[in-house]
XYZ file of C-alpha atoms in Angstrom:
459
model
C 44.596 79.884 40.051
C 45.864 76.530 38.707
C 44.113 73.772 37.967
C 45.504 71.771 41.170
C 43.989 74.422 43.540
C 40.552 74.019 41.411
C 40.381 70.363 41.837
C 40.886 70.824 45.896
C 38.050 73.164 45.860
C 36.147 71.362 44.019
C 36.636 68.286 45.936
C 35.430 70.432 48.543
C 32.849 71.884 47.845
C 31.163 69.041 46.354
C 30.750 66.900 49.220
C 28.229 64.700 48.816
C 29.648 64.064 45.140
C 33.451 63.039 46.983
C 31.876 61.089 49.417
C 29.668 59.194 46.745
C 33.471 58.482 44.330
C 35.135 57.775 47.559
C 32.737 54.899 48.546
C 32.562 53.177 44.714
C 36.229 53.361 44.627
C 36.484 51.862 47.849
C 34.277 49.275 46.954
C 35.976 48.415 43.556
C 39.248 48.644 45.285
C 37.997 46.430 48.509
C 36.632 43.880 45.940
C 39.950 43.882 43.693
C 42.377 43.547 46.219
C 40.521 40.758 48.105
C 40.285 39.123 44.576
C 43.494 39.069 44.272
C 44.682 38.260 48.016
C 42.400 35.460 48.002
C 43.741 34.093 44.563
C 47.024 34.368 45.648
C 46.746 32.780 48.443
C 45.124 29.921 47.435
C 47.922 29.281 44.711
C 50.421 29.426 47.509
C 48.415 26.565 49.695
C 48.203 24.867 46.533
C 51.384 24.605 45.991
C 52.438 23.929 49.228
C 49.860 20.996 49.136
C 51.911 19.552 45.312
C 54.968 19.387 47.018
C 53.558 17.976 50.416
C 52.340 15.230 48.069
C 54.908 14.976 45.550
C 54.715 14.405 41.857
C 54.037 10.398 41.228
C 53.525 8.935 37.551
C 51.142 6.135 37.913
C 52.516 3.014 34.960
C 49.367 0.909 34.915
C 46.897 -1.079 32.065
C 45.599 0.749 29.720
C 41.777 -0.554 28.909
C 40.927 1.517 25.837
C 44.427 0.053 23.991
C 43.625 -3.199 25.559
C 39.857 -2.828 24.013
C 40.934 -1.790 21.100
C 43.387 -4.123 20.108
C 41.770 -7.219 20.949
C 44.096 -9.236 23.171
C 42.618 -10.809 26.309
C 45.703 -11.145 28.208
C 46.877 -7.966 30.551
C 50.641 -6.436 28.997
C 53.719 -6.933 31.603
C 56.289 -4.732 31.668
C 60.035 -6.364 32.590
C 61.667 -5.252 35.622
C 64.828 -4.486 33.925
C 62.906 -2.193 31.739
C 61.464 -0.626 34.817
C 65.208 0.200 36.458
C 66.689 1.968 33.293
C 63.283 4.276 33.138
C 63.899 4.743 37.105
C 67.748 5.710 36.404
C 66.162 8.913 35.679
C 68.174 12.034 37.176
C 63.988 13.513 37.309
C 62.827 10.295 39.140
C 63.972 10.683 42.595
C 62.662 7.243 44.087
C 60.330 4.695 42.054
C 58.623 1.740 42.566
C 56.596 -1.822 40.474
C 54.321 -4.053 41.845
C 53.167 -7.649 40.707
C 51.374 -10.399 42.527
C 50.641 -14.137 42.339
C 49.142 -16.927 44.500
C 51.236 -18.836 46.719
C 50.800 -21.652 49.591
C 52.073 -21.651 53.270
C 53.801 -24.101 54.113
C 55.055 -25.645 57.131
C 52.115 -25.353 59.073
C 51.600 -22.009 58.769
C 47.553 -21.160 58.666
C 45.859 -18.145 57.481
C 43.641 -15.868 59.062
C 40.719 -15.430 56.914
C 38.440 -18.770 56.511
C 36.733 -17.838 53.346
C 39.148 -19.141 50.390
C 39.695 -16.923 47.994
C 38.482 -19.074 45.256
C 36.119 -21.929 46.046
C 38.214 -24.765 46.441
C 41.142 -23.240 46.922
C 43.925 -24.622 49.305
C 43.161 -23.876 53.308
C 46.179 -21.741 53.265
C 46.232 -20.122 49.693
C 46.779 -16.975 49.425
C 48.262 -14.010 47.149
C 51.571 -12.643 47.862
C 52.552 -8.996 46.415
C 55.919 -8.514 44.461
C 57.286 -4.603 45.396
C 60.693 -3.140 44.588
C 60.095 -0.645 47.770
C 58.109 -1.091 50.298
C 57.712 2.496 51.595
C 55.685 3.433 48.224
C 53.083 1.286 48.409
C 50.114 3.332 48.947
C 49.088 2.266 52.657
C 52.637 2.595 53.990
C 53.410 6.236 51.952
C 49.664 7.693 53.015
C 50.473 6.662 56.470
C 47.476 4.379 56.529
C 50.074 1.487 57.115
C 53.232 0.965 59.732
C 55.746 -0.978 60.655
C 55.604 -2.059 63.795
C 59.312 -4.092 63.911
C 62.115 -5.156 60.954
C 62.362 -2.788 58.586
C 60.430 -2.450 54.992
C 61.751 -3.933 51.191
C 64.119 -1.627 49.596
C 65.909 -2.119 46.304
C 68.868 -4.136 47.792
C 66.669 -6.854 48.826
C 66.182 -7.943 45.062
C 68.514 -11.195 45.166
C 67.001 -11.653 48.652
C 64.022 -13.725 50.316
C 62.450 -11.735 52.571
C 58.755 -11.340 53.391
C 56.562 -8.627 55.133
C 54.035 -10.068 57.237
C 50.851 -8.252 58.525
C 50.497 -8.336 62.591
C 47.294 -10.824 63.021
C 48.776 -13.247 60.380
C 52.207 -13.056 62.720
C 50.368 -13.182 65.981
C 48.073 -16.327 64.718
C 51.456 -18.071 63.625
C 54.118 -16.756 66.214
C 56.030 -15.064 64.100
C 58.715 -12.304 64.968
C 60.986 -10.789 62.751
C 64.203 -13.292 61.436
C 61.938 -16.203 61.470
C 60.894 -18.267 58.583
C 58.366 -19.057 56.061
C 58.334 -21.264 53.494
C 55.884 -20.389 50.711
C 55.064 -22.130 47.135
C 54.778 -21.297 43.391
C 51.030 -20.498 41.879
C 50.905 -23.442 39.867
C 49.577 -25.953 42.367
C 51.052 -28.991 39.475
C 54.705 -27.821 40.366
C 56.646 -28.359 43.380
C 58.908 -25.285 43.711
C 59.189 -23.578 47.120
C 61.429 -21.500 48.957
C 62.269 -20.273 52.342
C 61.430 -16.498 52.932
C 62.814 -14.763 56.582
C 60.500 -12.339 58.114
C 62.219 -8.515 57.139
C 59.558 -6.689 59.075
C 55.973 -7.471 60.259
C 53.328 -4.075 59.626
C 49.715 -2.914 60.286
C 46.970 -2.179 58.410
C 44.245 -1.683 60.552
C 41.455 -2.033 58.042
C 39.615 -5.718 58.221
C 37.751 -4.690 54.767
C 38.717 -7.347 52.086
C 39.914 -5.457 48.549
C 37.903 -4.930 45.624
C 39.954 -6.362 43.272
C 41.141 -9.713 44.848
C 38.629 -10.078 47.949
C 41.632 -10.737 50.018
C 41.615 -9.749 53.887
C 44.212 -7.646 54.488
C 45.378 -9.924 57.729
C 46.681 -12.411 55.011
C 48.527 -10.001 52.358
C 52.352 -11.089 51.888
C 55.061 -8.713 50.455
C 58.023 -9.535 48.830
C 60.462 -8.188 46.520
C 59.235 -8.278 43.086
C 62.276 -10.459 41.816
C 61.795 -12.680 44.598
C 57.719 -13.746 43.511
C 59.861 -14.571 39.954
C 61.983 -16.709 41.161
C 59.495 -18.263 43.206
C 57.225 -19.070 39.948
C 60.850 -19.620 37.422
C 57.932 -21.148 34.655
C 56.162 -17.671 34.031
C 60.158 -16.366 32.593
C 61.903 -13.198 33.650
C 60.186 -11.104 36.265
C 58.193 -8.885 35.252
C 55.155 -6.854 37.100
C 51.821 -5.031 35.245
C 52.339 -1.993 38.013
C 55.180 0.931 38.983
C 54.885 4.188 40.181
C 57.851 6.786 39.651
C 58.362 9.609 42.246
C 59.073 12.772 40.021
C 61.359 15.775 41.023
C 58.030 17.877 40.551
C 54.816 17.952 38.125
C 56.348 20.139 35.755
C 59.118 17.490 34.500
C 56.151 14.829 33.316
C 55.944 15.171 30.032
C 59.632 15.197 30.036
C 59.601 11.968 31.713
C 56.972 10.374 29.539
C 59.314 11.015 26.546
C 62.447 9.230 27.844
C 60.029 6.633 29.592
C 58.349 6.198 25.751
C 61.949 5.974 23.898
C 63.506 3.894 26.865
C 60.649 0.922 26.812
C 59.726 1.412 23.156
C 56.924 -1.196 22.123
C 56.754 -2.518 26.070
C 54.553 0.139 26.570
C 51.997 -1.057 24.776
C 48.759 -1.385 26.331
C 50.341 0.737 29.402
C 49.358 4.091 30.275
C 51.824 6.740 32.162
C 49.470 9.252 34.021
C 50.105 12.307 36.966
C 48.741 10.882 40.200
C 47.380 14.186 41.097
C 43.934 12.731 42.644
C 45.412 13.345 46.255
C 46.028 17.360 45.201
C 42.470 17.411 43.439
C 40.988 16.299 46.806
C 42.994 18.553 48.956
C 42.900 21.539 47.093
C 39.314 21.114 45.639
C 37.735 24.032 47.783
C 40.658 26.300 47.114
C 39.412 26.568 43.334
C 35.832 27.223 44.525
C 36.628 30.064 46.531
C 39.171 31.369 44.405
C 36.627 31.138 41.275
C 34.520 32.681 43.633
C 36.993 35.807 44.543
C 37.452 35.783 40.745
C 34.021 36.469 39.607
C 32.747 38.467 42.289
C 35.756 41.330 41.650
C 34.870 41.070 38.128
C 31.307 41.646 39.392
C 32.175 44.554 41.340
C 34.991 46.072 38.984
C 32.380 46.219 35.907
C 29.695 47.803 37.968
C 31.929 50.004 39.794
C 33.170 51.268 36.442
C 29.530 51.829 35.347
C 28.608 53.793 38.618
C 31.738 55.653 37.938
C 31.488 56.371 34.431
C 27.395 57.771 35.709
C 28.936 59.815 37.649
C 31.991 61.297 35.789
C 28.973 62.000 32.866
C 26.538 63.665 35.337
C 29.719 65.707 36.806
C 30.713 67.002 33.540
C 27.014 68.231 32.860
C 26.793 70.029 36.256
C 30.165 71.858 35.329
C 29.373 72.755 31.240
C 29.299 76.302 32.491
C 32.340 76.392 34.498
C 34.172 74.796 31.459
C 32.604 77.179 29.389
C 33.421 80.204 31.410
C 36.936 78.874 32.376
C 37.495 78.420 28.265
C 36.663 82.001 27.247
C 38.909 83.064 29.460
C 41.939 81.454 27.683
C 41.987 78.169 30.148
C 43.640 75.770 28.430
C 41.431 72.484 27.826
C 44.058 69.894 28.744
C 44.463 71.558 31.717
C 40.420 71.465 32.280
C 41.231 67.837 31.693
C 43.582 67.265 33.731
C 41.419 69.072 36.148
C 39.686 66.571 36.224
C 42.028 63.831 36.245
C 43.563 65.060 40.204
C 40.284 65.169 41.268
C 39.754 61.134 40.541
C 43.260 60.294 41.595
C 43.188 62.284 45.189
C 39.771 60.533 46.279
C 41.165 56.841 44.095
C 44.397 57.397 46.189
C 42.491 58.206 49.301
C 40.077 54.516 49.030
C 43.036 52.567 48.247
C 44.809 53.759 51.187
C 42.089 53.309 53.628
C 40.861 50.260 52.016
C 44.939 48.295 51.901
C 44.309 49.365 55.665
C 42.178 46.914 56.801
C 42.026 44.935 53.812
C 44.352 42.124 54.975
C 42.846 41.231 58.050
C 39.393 41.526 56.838
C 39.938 39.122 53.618
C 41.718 36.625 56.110
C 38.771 36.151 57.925
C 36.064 36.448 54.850
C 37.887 33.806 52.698
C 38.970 31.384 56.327
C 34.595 31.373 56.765
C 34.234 30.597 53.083
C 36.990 27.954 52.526
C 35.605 26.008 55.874
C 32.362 26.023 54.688
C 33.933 24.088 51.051
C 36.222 22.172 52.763
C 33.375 21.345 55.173
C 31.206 20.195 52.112
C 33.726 18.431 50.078
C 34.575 16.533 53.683
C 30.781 15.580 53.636
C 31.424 13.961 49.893
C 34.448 12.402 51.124
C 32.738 10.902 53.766
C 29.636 9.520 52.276
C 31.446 7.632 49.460
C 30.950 3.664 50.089
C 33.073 1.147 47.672
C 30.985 -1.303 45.553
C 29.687 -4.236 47.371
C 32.311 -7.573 47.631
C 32.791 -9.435 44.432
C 31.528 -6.751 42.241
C 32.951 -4.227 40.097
C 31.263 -1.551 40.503
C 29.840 -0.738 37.230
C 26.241 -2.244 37.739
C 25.665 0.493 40.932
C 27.242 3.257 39.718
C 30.410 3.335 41.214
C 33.409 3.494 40.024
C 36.249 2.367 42.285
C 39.105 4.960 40.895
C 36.336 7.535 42.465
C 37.357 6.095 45.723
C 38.647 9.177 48.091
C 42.129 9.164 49.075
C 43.351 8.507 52.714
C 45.243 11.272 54.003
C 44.490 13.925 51.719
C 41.844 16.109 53.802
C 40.432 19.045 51.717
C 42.221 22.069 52.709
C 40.788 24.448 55.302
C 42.886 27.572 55.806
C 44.976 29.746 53.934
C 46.861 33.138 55.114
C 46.522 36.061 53.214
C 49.245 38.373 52.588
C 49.121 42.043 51.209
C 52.457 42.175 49.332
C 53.980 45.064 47.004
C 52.225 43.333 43.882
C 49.036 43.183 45.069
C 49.161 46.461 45.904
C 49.725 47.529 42.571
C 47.009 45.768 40.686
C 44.520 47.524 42.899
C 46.269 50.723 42.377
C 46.650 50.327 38.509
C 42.778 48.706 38.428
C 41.566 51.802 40.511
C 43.154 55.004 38.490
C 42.696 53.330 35.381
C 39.163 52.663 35.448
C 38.952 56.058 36.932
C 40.809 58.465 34.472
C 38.632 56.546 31.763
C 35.589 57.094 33.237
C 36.259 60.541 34.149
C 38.633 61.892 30.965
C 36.302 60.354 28.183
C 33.323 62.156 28.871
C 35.422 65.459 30.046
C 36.990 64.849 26.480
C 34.029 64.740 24.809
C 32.691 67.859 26.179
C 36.097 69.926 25.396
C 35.621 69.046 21.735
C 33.254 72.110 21.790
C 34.109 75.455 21.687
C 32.914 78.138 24.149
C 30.542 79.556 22.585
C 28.486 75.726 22.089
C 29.045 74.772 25.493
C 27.748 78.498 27.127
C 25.136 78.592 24.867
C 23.740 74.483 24.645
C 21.355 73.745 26.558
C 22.355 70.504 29.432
């Protein structure tokens, strides 16, 4: 008889033994594969989340070069400087910002009647310099629209034209192709210029900002060339903001080297960063979960192997005789061994079939309940973070206003699990390995004796 028909009738005859290998390799192999389902299918919302989002490099002050060397006056970056960094074949669209105070004029009022400073002007306000429009945060989150014209673009640089929010164009009748004339910062100099309305857009927020306490009703945008030539004494234009829409994340730090060697010592006091707080938010309670997968089928895998290896040792004592008997007889002890080693891989091959089974449908609902539940949480979070009280920073409650949740970027919820080839395999190569080690060491051991120890030892 060969050792293929022994292992069936072994597998037979010890029932209660199968059934007890059967169930810890189905458990191993239920706990592996949903490991790895989960995993991978949190990578794949992931990703799908990056390139919803998009790869932006954030250009902005940098405080600890600003503490540490000294100077009190905020770095500005030139505009032309700005265009040969965004002539990038990786940046795919870019965008600066600067701002300044301005006047209306012509009997244009404003809507808020709190000045922004005490004693400023009745209608002084602050009036935002953009290259584009569209990639200002409000308008690219959504949060913002245009409701007629059309937004700034690029070609508008040598133009005057001025985006006007709707309750600052409803309080002065304004429609798109009219006119407003608005004034330089320094209220000493006379310079002013005519700006036509491009477009007029909505935020619906009423909440002043942070950082300027200005109401959101009274915000002007025009192009950032336009805001220089409307203040000619501050020079050349140039803006202490720009954002640079990437081909993907993994072309930053190839980016940051030309954007480095292309502005040399302008960069100074600037810092180029990955605006990847969106992704962080939305795919927060994927890495919970998928930590969570992670650990508990590294939980399960090393205390499967344990049970297994308990019971490969307590099989091998039960069957010293057999091996003894089988061994005087001429049996050869590899094929004892391998004996041994069918036995594991018919009931291994048996759990991983019945387990891939139902293991699809069964992880898509475990890790659906599970990611809710995070993305329910870090919702919570999102929800009960309040910015620092008008006209302070922050600091003195706690808060830090770069903590500040971003709009549009909901944590993720589902995922869909898929049991692909690869997956597959890992359980399969998980399962019979940890098997045929648990089962051929001790077996191994035991065949280092000859006949006549293992008939004649006691268990």
């Amino acid at each position: 008889m060969n050792f293929v028909k022994r292992a069936a009738l072994s597998l037979r005859s010890r029932a209660a033994r199968t059934l007890l290998t059967f169930g810890t390799f189905a458990a191993i192999s239920a706990m592996v594969l949903s490991g790895v389902l989960i995993t991978s299918a949190t990578a794949d919302a992931g990703e799908a989340a990056r390139r919803g989002v998009g790869a932006e490099v954030e250009l902005g002050l940098d405080p600890e070069a600003l503490a540490s060397g000294g100077s009190l006056q905020a770095p500005a970056i030139g505009v032309e400087t700005l265009d040969r960094i965004g002539a990038s074949p990786l940046v795919e669209r870019y965008n600066y910002t600067s701002f300044n105070g301005t006047r209306l004029l012509g009997g244009a009022a404003l809507v808020s009647e709190v000045p922004l400073y005490p004693d400023a002007p009745d209608t002084y306000t602050l009036v935002h310099g953009v290259l584009d429009s569209a990639l200002l945060p409000g308008f690219s989150d959504g949060t913002w629209r245009m409701l007629s014209g059309r937004p700034i673009t690029a070609a508008d640089g040598d133009r005057d034209v001025v985006l006007v929010e709707e309750r600052l164009a409803e309080l002065n009748g304004l429609a798109v192709g009219d006119a407003l004339t608005l004034t330089e910062n320094d209220p000493a100099g006379d310079h002013q210029a005519e700006f036509t309305v491009a477009g007029i857009y909505q935020d619906p927020s009423d909440e002043p900002d942070t950082e300027f306490q200005q109401l959101p009703a009274d915000r002007l945008i025009i192009p950032a060339t336009a805001l220089a030539r409307l203040n000619p004494g501050d020079g050349p234009a140039t803006v202490r903001a720009a954002t640079f829409q990437l081909q993907g994340p993994e072309v930053f730090e190839e980016f940051e080297a030309f954007a480095r060697e292309t502005a040399g010592a302008q960069l100074d006091g600037f810092a180029l960063g990955l605006n990847d707080r969106a992704v962080e938010q939305m795919t927060g309670p994927l890495e919970s979960i998928a930590r969570a997968a992670t650990a508990a089928m590294w939980l399960v895998g090393v205390a499967g192997a344990a049970v297994l290896g308990l019971l490969a040792v307590l099989a091998v004592r039960q069957r010293r005789r057999e091996f003894g008997v089988l061994l005087a007889m001429g049996e050869r002890k590899w094929k004892l061994v391998a004996q041994q080693a069918v036995e594991v891989l018919v009931v291994a091959a048996l759990a991983v079939v019945v387990v891939s089974a139902v293991a699809e449908s069964l992880t898509q609902r475990a890790g659906t309940a599970l990611l809710r539940d995070e993305a329910a949480s870090a919702q919570r979070e999102i929800d009960a973070w309040q910015p620092p009280s008008p006209g302070s920073t922050g600091l003195g409650e706690g808060i830090d206003p770069d903590d500040a949740p971003v709009e549009n970027a909901d944590p993720i919820d589902e995922i869909t699990v898929r049991l692909d080839p690869a997956a597959l395999s890992i359980v399969v190569g998980v399962g019979l390995g940890v098997g045929l080690l648990a089962t051929a060491i001790p077996a191994a051991a035991v065949l280092r004796l000859s006949p006549r120890a293992i008939l004649t030892k006691g268990n």
